[in-house]
Amino acid sequence: MNDLNLFSTSDIEEGLQTSMVLAMEWYIMNSTGVRSLTCNLGELVSPGTYILHDSCADVMEELLARIANEEENRCITKRHILAEQLLAKDLIPMIKYGSPDVNELQLLLRLLSELCEPCDADQTVAMPPDKYAYPDLKRLSSQACEAFLDRGFTSRLFTHIHELIEEAGELEMVQESYLSIKYLFTAIRNVLYLMRSEKESFTKLLSLLLENDLDSVLIYSINCHGRDELVLPAAQILSLLYSEFEWLRTEPEGAKEQNATCITDRLKRIVVQLLQGSLSALAISLMRKELKDGSDVEGSYLSWCLTYFLPYVSYVPVPLAKFRGVLSNKCVGYLVYQLSALVPGLFGGDPTSRSTQRIKERCMLLLSAFDSLLSLVFNFSLPSADKEDVTVAMQFYKDVVNMPDLWQILIFYIRNFDITMFPRSVLSQLICINHKLLTSVESYNKIFGAQLEQTILEHVKQFANKGIIQQYTLLVNTYSTNNDETNLAVFTMLSHICVECERRDLLYTPILLRQLRLLSDSCEACDEDRRLAFYVTQSFLDDVANRPQACVQSFINSLSTTKDENSESTGVTKAEPYAEWTDTEEGDLMSAYAEFTDPSVDDIVTRLGEMGVSYNHSQVTSKMEQLGLISSPSCQESLDLAELVKNICSEGDDDLISWLRSALLTASFTKAMCKNNREGSPLCYFSFLKGHSYPVIPYTERQSMLLSAHSRVLPLLKHLQLEYLLVNESIIPLIPPHLTAEALYSSAEKLRTYEADGSMENYEQELTDKHFDESLLSKPVCSSESRRSDTAAAHMDSGSQGNLNVWLSYMQITSRK
């Protein structure tokens, strides 16, 4: 099909040379009993009538089985379909002039979706090495695209689908009907993808699809029972419709204007229907399907849908109650889980690798989804809302207040922001998200008297440290180019640090003071920002006069920790014997060590060599001693757990023990309550639900510092049967999903110890006796084996009010530490 430009003239010439090869290949295949396609599908008995043969369904099933099982680099079946002109002779006439039953229709649509599958849709799959296969496949997909541009074909195809929908009515569809819609969506998605760069063809196709009520089929599929199998292709079509249609708005006025206007009107109608309730259904279904399949694809489309459609609320007034599903604890918690689960790969992998780049893209998409979600509530006027909307808003606020993972992951990303990894706009977005969250909760607290002042203050206090101030300084330096929202978020937090936290001394850094001095006299800054800038600079001058030594020390401290945003990491030459190990090499060393029960250094050297890491005996010995993997003067591996815990507490680091114990209890409780849990740690809950390890992320600088002492942390984790990752010199403990609730609780009990003032004993006794119900350990647990079952995703939809108060009380106690 030359008008689509999907293949070149040279491709055609090469493809013509394959006919004899295909004939021989098909002869060999037919000799093993393959049916003759030309006499078993059907026949066009008159110009408007196609009769399907009785064996038609069997032949299509056989074709689909061969396509699925044959070698990818040969694609013999698809190429034979091309040579036999099966699309033009049989498949297209079946739709236009035939009357296939529901089973034949779903097989036919599945076959069409396979034939128009893009060859380059997955960049991770290599192109077929056969020089004839690739142009043949492109030609085949081109013919399938041409069929969808045929008005008669597309119209008749949707007639079949609308008949299935009308036949079902209010009842549940039969499975074959669901599959027909699913494969129709898959075919449309493929064709839209193939035509995305051809403006004229794309516009024509889009006009035909909407003319035949594609929008109504999409909305029906999102809202109908059993929609989980339909939501992913539906979301993919929405993504292609709205992202690729943007260029139509730049078309010049003329004959195309009316057509573009009609398309725009239909797309607006889809937006309105989504905002009026279907978006919540789509979000919940995408989340449930990802939990069932163990894939991350649905999560990306969930983030895209929230990012793209929620901002339209400012143009289409919709009650907040319509977004009950989007604002639910499950949906918000799942987004938190996704953002938290990216930490090991994002900060522990090779920043230049393709996998890390994809993680970055997912991270930015998730942040945009969070931003859109919080903006929905942030811009909502509670005083003028009706009762149902207020109920939804109040429940949302209650959920986020009792979701410490949400608050902490934002602080973690702000603290660990790297200008060489992400654009500055990501830091701006993080700070604005935190501002919206904090401001919304403050508003909720003020209106409803929730008595959250202490909770809000504790959150703000975590920003009162040098590492966070450095990140805010990056945005103060670009004040004139920031948007108003960013500047408001930045200066509001600086004001909190100065006033509520009484730590204005943290702002006494050369770079920040210089910029604040300029802003205090700048006409570009708003009055509030100028007043704060003047207050800080004047306070510094007063403190210099009254406490000069403290101010000098503050300057020295800031200079020792200031990051150079233009700096780049450089390679380090390995030296003898104290070589510089990369994070990846350290991870390989730890992995090699974990493979043995009692390894010698020679065992590790040999294993590292097999893994492509070349270090000699002395270098490996030195590194293993540094990491506490073998005995050395500073190594505590020989100590039993009680002695190790006692030494850690005697060094003033008892908060490491209480933190790990809290994580173990959280994991134990979640395991025991996995089928009913609707509150608590989303990261722990969804990690176990998907069969993944629960990462105990060091959210704060203190926690990161505690985990950097490898010589004592590694033996401690080994005693507790925990795994770990190495990220930026800090260990991230991993609680494996195979550990039972009983084993986790037992490990937590092993950490019981005494502080000098007895506070640890009192804390542990209060937590164990009053708030942790050991009888829960006998209840069913969520294991990795259940994550692919139909019931695993359904766990999200049930709750246990009887244990809810226990869980909330437990969270309040553990949050003290």
GROMACS .gro file of N, CA, C and O in nm, residues 673-723:
model
  204
  673MET      N    1  -0.205  -1.057   5.773
  673MET     CA    2  -0.328  -0.986   5.737
  673MET      C    3  -0.339  -0.960   5.588
  673MET      O    4  -0.421  -0.881   5.544
  674CYS      N    5  -0.259  -1.025   5.506
  674CYS     CA    6  -0.249  -0.990   5.364
  674CYS      C    7  -0.382  -0.999   5.291
  674CYS      O    8  -0.410  -0.921   5.201
  675LYS      N    9  -0.466  -1.092   5.333
  675LYS     CA   10  -0.594  -1.108   5.263
  675LYS      C   11  -0.694  -1.000   5.300
  675LYS      O   12  -0.793  -0.982   5.231
  676ASN      N   13  -0.671  -0.932   5.411
  676ASN     CA   14  -0.769  -0.834   5.457
  676ASN      C   15  -0.712  -0.694   5.474
  676ASN      O   16  -0.787  -0.600   5.494
  677ASN      N   17  -0.581  -0.681   5.465
  677ASN     CA   18  -0.518  -0.553   5.497
  677ASN      C   19  -0.553  -0.445   5.397
  677ASN      O   20  -0.537  -0.463   5.278
  678ARG      N   21  -0.601  -0.331   5.447
  678ARG     CA   22  -0.629  -0.217   5.360
  678ARG      C   23  -0.561  -0.092   5.412
  678ARG      O   24  -0.581   0.016   5.360
  679GLU      N   25  -0.482  -0.105   5.515
  679GLU     CA   26  -0.414   0.010   5.573
  679GLU      C   27  -0.268  -0.026   5.592
  679GLU      O   28  -0.226  -0.138   5.570
  680GLY      N   29  -0.190   0.073   5.641
  680GLY     CA   30  -0.052   0.045   5.677
  680GLY      C   31   0.045   0.073   5.565
  680GLY      O   32   0.027   0.164   5.485
  681SER      N   33   0.150  -0.007   5.557
  681SER     CA   34   0.259   0.016   5.464
  681SER      C   35   0.226  -0.038   5.325
  681SER      O   36   0.224  -0.159   5.304
  682PRO      N   37   0.201   0.048   5.227
  682PRO     CA   38   0.174   0.000   5.091
  682PRO      C   39   0.293  -0.074   5.032
  682PRO      O   40   0.276  -0.172   4.960
  683LEU      N   41   0.415  -0.028   5.065
  683LEU     CA   42   0.534  -0.091   5.010
  683LEU      C   43   0.543  -0.236   5.054
  683LEU      O   44   0.569  -0.326   4.974
  684CYS      N   45   0.520  -0.262   5.182
  684CYS     CA   46   0.525  -0.399   5.234
  684CYS      C   47   0.410  -0.482   5.178
  684CYS      O   48   0.430  -0.595   5.130
  685TYR      N   49   0.290  -0.428   5.181
  685TYR     CA   50   0.172  -0.502   5.138
  685TYR      C   51   0.181  -0.545   4.992
  685TYR      O   52   0.164  -0.663   4.958
  686PHE      N   53   0.210  -0.449   4.903
  686PHE     CA   54   0.212  -0.481   4.761
  686PHE      C   55   0.336  -0.561   4.723
  686PHE      O   56   0.333  -0.638   4.627
  687SER      N   57   0.447  -0.543   4.795
  687SER     CA   58   0.566  -0.624   4.768
  687SER      C   59   0.535  -0.772   4.790
  687SER      O   60   0.565  -0.856   4.704
  688PHE      N   61   0.475  -0.804   4.903
  688PHE     CA   62   0.441  -0.943   4.932
  688PHE      C   63   0.330  -0.993   4.839
  688PHE      O   64   0.331  -1.109   4.798
  689LEU      N   65   0.235  -0.907   4.807
  689LEU     CA   66   0.125  -0.948   4.719
  689LEU      C   67   0.177  -0.988   4.581
  689LEU      O   68   0.124  -1.078   4.516
  690LYS      N   69   0.285  -0.923   4.536
  690LYS     CA   70   0.344  -0.953   4.405
  690LYS      C   71   0.456  -1.056   4.415
  690LYS      O   72   0.520  -1.087   4.315
  691GLY      N   73   0.481  -1.106   4.538
  691GLY     CA   74   0.585  -1.207   4.554
  691GLY      C   75   0.724  -1.151   4.553
  691GLY      O   76   0.820  -1.224   4.523
  692HIS      N   77   0.741  -1.022   4.584
  692HIS     CA   78   0.873  -0.958   4.586
  692HIS      C   79   0.921  -0.940   4.729
  692HIS      O   80   0.842  -0.942   4.824
  693SER      N   81   1.052  -0.918   4.744
  693SER     CA   82   1.107  -0.885   4.875
  693SER      C   83   1.064  -0.745   4.915
  693SER      O   84   1.048  -0.656   4.830
  694TYR      N   85   1.046  -0.726   5.044
  694TYR     CA   86   1.008  -0.595   5.099
  694TYR      C   87   1.135  -0.517   5.131
  694TYR      O   88   1.208  -0.552   5.223
  695PRO      N   89   1.167  -0.411   5.056
  695PRO     CA   90   1.289  -0.334   5.083
  695PRO      C   91   1.269  -0.238   5.200
  695PRO      O   92   1.173  -0.160   5.202
  696VAL      N   93   1.358  -0.244   5.296
  696VAL     CA   94   1.354  -0.152   5.410
  696VAL      C   95   1.439  -0.032   5.372
  696VAL      O   96   1.559  -0.028   5.394
  697ILE      N   97   1.374   0.067   5.311
  697ILE     CA   98   1.446   0.180   5.251
  697ILE      C   99   1.491   0.278   5.359
  697ILE      O  100   1.411   0.318   5.445
  698PRO      N  101   1.618   0.318   5.357
  698PRO     CA  102   1.665   0.421   5.453
  698PRO      C  103   1.618   0.559   5.408
  698PRO      O  104   1.686   0.629   5.333
  699TYR      N  105   1.501   0.599   5.456
  699TYR     CA  106   1.442   0.725   5.412
  699TYR      C  107   1.523   0.846   5.459
  699TYR      O  108   1.534   0.945   5.390
  700THR      N  109   1.577   0.840   5.580
  700THR     CA  110   1.644   0.956   5.639
  700THR      C  111   1.795   0.942   5.631
  700THR      O  112   1.849   0.831   5.608
  701GLU      N  113   1.865   1.053   5.650
  701GLU     CA  114   2.011   1.050   5.652
  701GLU      C  115   2.062   0.963   5.766
  701GLU      O  116   2.162   0.893   5.752
  702ARG      N  117   1.994   0.968   5.879
  702ARG     CA  118   2.035   0.888   5.994
  702ARG      C  119   2.025   0.739   5.962
  702ARG      O  120   2.118   0.662   5.991
  703GLN      N  121   1.916   0.698   5.901
  703GLN     CA  122   1.900   0.557   5.866
  703GLN      C  123   2.003   0.514   5.763
  703GLN      O  124   2.058   0.403   5.772
  704SER      N  125   2.031   0.599   5.667
  704SER     CA  126   2.132   0.568   5.567
  704SER      C  127   2.269   0.552   5.631
  704SER      O  128   2.347   0.463   5.596
  705MET      N  129   2.301   0.639   5.728
  705MET     CA  130   2.429   0.631   5.796
  705MET      C  131   2.439   0.502   5.878
  705MET      O  132   2.543   0.435   5.880
  706LEU      N  133   2.329   0.463   5.945
  706LEU     CA  134   2.330   0.341   6.025
  706LEU      C  135   2.358   0.218   5.938
  706LEU      O  136   2.427   0.125   5.980
  707LEU      N  137   2.304   0.217   5.816
  707LEU     CA  138   2.321   0.102   5.727
  707LEU      C  139   2.453   0.104   5.651
  707LEU      O  140   2.484   0.010   5.579
  708SER      N  141   2.530   0.211   5.664
  708SER     CA  142   2.659   0.217   5.595
  708SER      C  143   2.770   0.146   5.671
  708SER      O  144   2.878   0.125   5.618
  709ALA      N  145   2.743   0.110   5.797
  709ALA     CA  146   2.842   0.037   5.878
  709ALA      C  147   2.833  -0.111   5.844
  709ALA      O  148   2.771  -0.191   5.915
  710HIS      N  149   2.896  -0.151   5.733
  710HIS     CA  150   2.880  -0.286   5.681
  710HIS      C  151   2.927  -0.393   5.778
  710HIS      O  152   2.869  -0.502   5.784
  711SER      N  153   3.033  -0.366   5.853
  711SER     CA  154   3.093  -0.469   5.937
  711SER      C  155   2.998  -0.519   6.045
  711SER      O  156   3.015  -0.630   6.094
  712ARG      N  157   2.899  -0.442   6.082
  712ARG     CA  158   2.804  -0.489   6.183
  712ARG      C  159   2.666  -0.514   6.124
  712ARG      O  160   2.591  -0.596   6.174
  713VAL      N  161   2.630  -0.443   6.016
  713VAL     CA  162   2.497  -0.461   5.957
  713VAL      C  163   2.486  -0.595   5.885
  713VAL      O  164   2.386  -0.666   5.900
  714LEU      N  165   2.589  -0.633   5.810
  714LEU     CA  166   2.582  -0.759   5.736
  714LEU      C  167   2.569  -0.880   5.828
  714LEU      O  168   2.483  -0.967   5.803
  715PRO      N  169   2.649  -0.892   5.934
  715PRO     CA  170   2.627  -1.004   6.026
  715PRO      C  171   2.488  -1.000   6.090
  715PRO      O  172   2.426  -1.105   6.112
  716LEU      N  173   2.439  -0.880   6.120
  716LEU     CA  174   2.306  -0.867   6.180
  716LEU      C  175   2.199  -0.920   6.085
  716LEU      O  176   2.109  -0.995   6.125
  717LEU      N  177   2.206  -0.880   5.958
  717LEU     CA  178   2.108  -0.927   5.860
  717LEU      C  179   2.117  -1.078   5.840
  717LEU      O  180   2.016  -1.146   5.820
  718LYS      N  181   2.240  -1.130   5.846
  718LYS     CA  182   2.258  -1.274   5.829
  718LYS      C  183   2.192  -1.350   5.944
  718LYS      O  184   2.127  -1.454   5.922
  719HIS      N  185   2.206  -1.299   6.067
  719HIS     CA  186   2.141  -1.362   6.182
  719HIS      C  187   1.989  -1.361   6.167
  719HIS      O  188   1.921  -1.455   6.211
  720LEU      N  189   1.936  -1.256   6.104
  720LEU     CA  190   1.790  -1.240   6.091
  720LEU      C  191   1.735  -1.305   5.965
  720LEU      O  192   1.616  -1.294   5.936
  721GLN      N  193   1.821  -1.370   5.885
  721GLN     CA  194   1.782  -1.437   5.760
  721GLN      C  195   1.729  -1.339   5.656
  721GLN      O  196   1.639  -1.371   5.578
  722LEU      N  197   1.783  -1.218   5.656
  722LEU     CA  198   1.741  -1.116   5.560
  722LEU      C  199   1.844  -1.106   5.448
  722LEU      O  200   1.960  -1.141   5.464
  723GLU      N  201   1.797  -1.055   5.334
  723GLU     CA  202   1.884  -1.030   5.220
  723GLU      C  203   1.914  -0.881   5.214
  723GLU      O  204   1.870  -0.804   5.299
   0.00000   0.00000   0.00000
